[in-house]
mmCIF file of C-alpha atoms in Angstrom:
data_model
loop_
_atom_site.group_PDB
_atom_site.id
_atom_site.type_symbol
_atom_site.label_atom_id
_atom_site.label_comp_id
_atom_site.label_asym_id
_atom_site.label_seq_id
_atom_site.Cartn_x
_atom_site.Cartn_y
_atom_site.Cartn_z
ATOM 1 C CA MET A 1 -23.523 -89.078 -65.027
ATOM 2 C CA ASN A 2 -21.590 -87.798 -62.037
ATOM 3 C CA ASP A 3 -21.576 -90.513 -59.391
ATOM 4 C CA LEU A 4 -21.545 -87.908 -56.592
ATOM 5 C CA ARG A 5 -24.973 -86.681 -57.828
ATOM 6 C CA ALA A 6 -26.854 -89.774 -58.483
ATOM 7 C CA GLU A 7 -30.140 -88.654 -57.019
ATOM 8 C CA ARG A 8 -32.621 -86.777 -59.189
ATOM 9 C CA LEU A 9 -35.138 -84.405 -57.784
ATOM 10 C CA GLN A 10 -37.956 -83.214 -60.075
ATOM 11 C CA VAL A 11 -39.716 -79.902 -59.183
ATOM 12 C CA MET A 12 -42.641 -78.241 -60.905
ATOM 13 C CA LEU A 13 -42.347 -74.415 -61.062
ATOM 14 C CA SER A 14 -44.551 -71.590 -62.135
ATOM 15 C CA PRO A 15 -43.250 -69.413 -64.981
ATOM 16 C CA GLU A 16 -42.541 -66.632 -62.384
ATOM 17 C CA GLU A 17 -40.460 -69.092 -60.213
ATOM 18 C CA LEU A 18 -38.483 -70.277 -63.229
ATOM 19 C CA ALA A 19 -37.835 -66.672 -64.311
ATOM 20 C CA ALA A 20 -36.546 -65.864 -60.770
ATOM 21 C CA ILE A 21 -34.195 -68.880 -60.933
ATOM 22 C CA ASP A 22 -32.972 -67.880 -64.388
ATOM 23 C CA ASP A 23 -32.415 -64.247 -63.315
ATOM 24 C CA PHE A 24 -30.374 -65.456 -60.313
ATOM 25 C CA ARG A 25 -28.443 -67.867 -62.574
ATOM 26 C CA PHE A 26 -27.454 -65.208 -65.137
ATOM 27 C CA LYS A 27 -26.738 -62.546 -62.569
ATOM 28 C CA HIS A 28 -24.286 -64.858 -60.827
ATOM 29 C CA ARG A 29 -22.896 -66.322 -64.053
ATOM 30 C CA MET A 30 -23.843 -69.925 -63.149
ATOM 31 C CA PRO A 31 -23.505 -72.605 -65.870
ATOM 32 C CA THR A 32 -26.806 -74.337 -65.435
ATOM 33 C CA ARG A 33 -30.284 -74.037 -63.757
ATOM 34 C CA ALA A 34 -29.317 -77.000 -61.537
ATOM 35 C CA ALA A 35 -26.290 -75.112 -60.218
ATOM 36 C CA ALA A 36 -28.460 -72.161 -59.490
ATOM 37 C CA VAL A 37 -31.045 -74.229 -57.634
ATOM 38 C CA ARG A 38 -28.262 -75.948 -55.573
ATOM 39 C CA GLU A 39 -26.870 -72.564 -54.633
ATOM 40 C CA LEU A 40 -30.267 -71.256 -53.690
ATOM 41 C CA LEU A 41 -30.925 -74.388 -51.667
ATOM 42 C CA ARG A 42 -27.645 -73.818 -49.843
ATOM 43 C CA PHE A 43 -28.647 -70.228 -49.063
ATOM 44 C CA GLY A 44 -32.042 -71.388 -47.818
ATOM 45 C CA LEU A 45 -30.574 -74.093 -45.597
ATOM 46 C CA ALA A 46 -28.120 -71.592 -44.157
ATOM 47 C CA ALA A 47 -30.965 -69.127 -43.498
ATOM 48 C CA ALA A 48 -32.845 -71.871 -41.681
ATOM 49 C CA GLY A 49 -29.817 -72.495 -39.446
ATOM 50 C CA VAL A 50 -28.588 -75.687 -41.129
ATOM 51 C CA ASP A 51 -24.827 -75.659 -41.591
ATOM 52 C CA ALA A 52 -24.682 -75.932 -45.396
ATOM 53 C CA ALA A 53 -20.889 -75.631 -45.841
ATOM 54 C CA VAL A 54 -20.693 -71.920 -44.914
ATOM 55 C CA GLY A 55 -17.805 -70.318 -46.744
ATOM 56 C CA VAL A 56 -18.041 -72.429 -49.893
ATOM 57 C CA LYS A 57 -17.273 -70.529 -52.992
ATOM 58 C CA SER A 58 -20.175 -70.303 -55.350
ATOM 59 C CA SER A 59 -17.929 -71.811 -58.019
ATOM 60 C CA SER A 60 -18.308 -75.113 -56.074
ATOM 61 C CA PHE A 61 -22.063 -75.065 -56.831
ATOM 62 C CA GLY A 62 -22.685 -77.756 -54.220
ATOM 63 C CA VAL A 63 -24.930 -77.874 -51.196
ATOM 64 C CA PHE A 64 -22.564 -79.967 -49.078
ATOM 65 C CA GLY A 65 -18.802 -80.572 -49.228
ATOM 66 C CA ARG A 66 -17.606 -83.632 -51.107
ATOM 67 C CA GLY A 67 -15.782 -86.250 -49.120
ATOM 68 C CA PRO A 68 -14.144 -89.427 -50.221
ATOM 69 C CA ASP A 69 -17.474 -91.189 -50.121
ATOM 70 C CA GLY A 70 -19.385 -88.580 -52.099
ATOM 71 C CA HIS A 71 -21.433 -85.695 -50.688
ATOM 72 C CA THR A 72 -20.997 -85.349 -46.933
ATOM 73 C CA GLN A 73 -21.847 -82.468 -44.641
ATOM 74 C CA GLY A 74 -18.634 -80.931 -43.466
ATOM 75 C CA ASP A 75 -15.877 -78.503 -44.274
ATOM 76 C CA PRO A 76 -15.368 -78.416 -48.083
ATOM 77 C CA GLU A 77 -11.990 -76.755 -47.724
ATOM 78 C CA SER A 78 -10.506 -79.500 -45.502
ATOM 79 C CA GLY A 79 -12.434 -82.274 -47.162
ATOM 80 C CA THR A 80 -13.711 -83.566 -43.797
ATOM 81 C CA GLY A 81 -17.235 -84.862 -43.367
ATOM 82 C CA GLY A 82 -19.445 -84.306 -40.444
#
């Protein structure tokens, strides 16, 4: 298991919600449902005005940038936490 993602979050979805996530995943060529959910979470946080590493490439598939101590909120390009 990836030490940077040690927390598990279980979510129950309706068939329609799962289909929407799968549609998003395949449209954006994401490797897993988890990657798609993280990306959608990042979009939602940004829409709510939370700085969720704006400018991160979707290939990073992370909500926050990774610092030396794991996930930290900050600039993922410079590696600085916030």
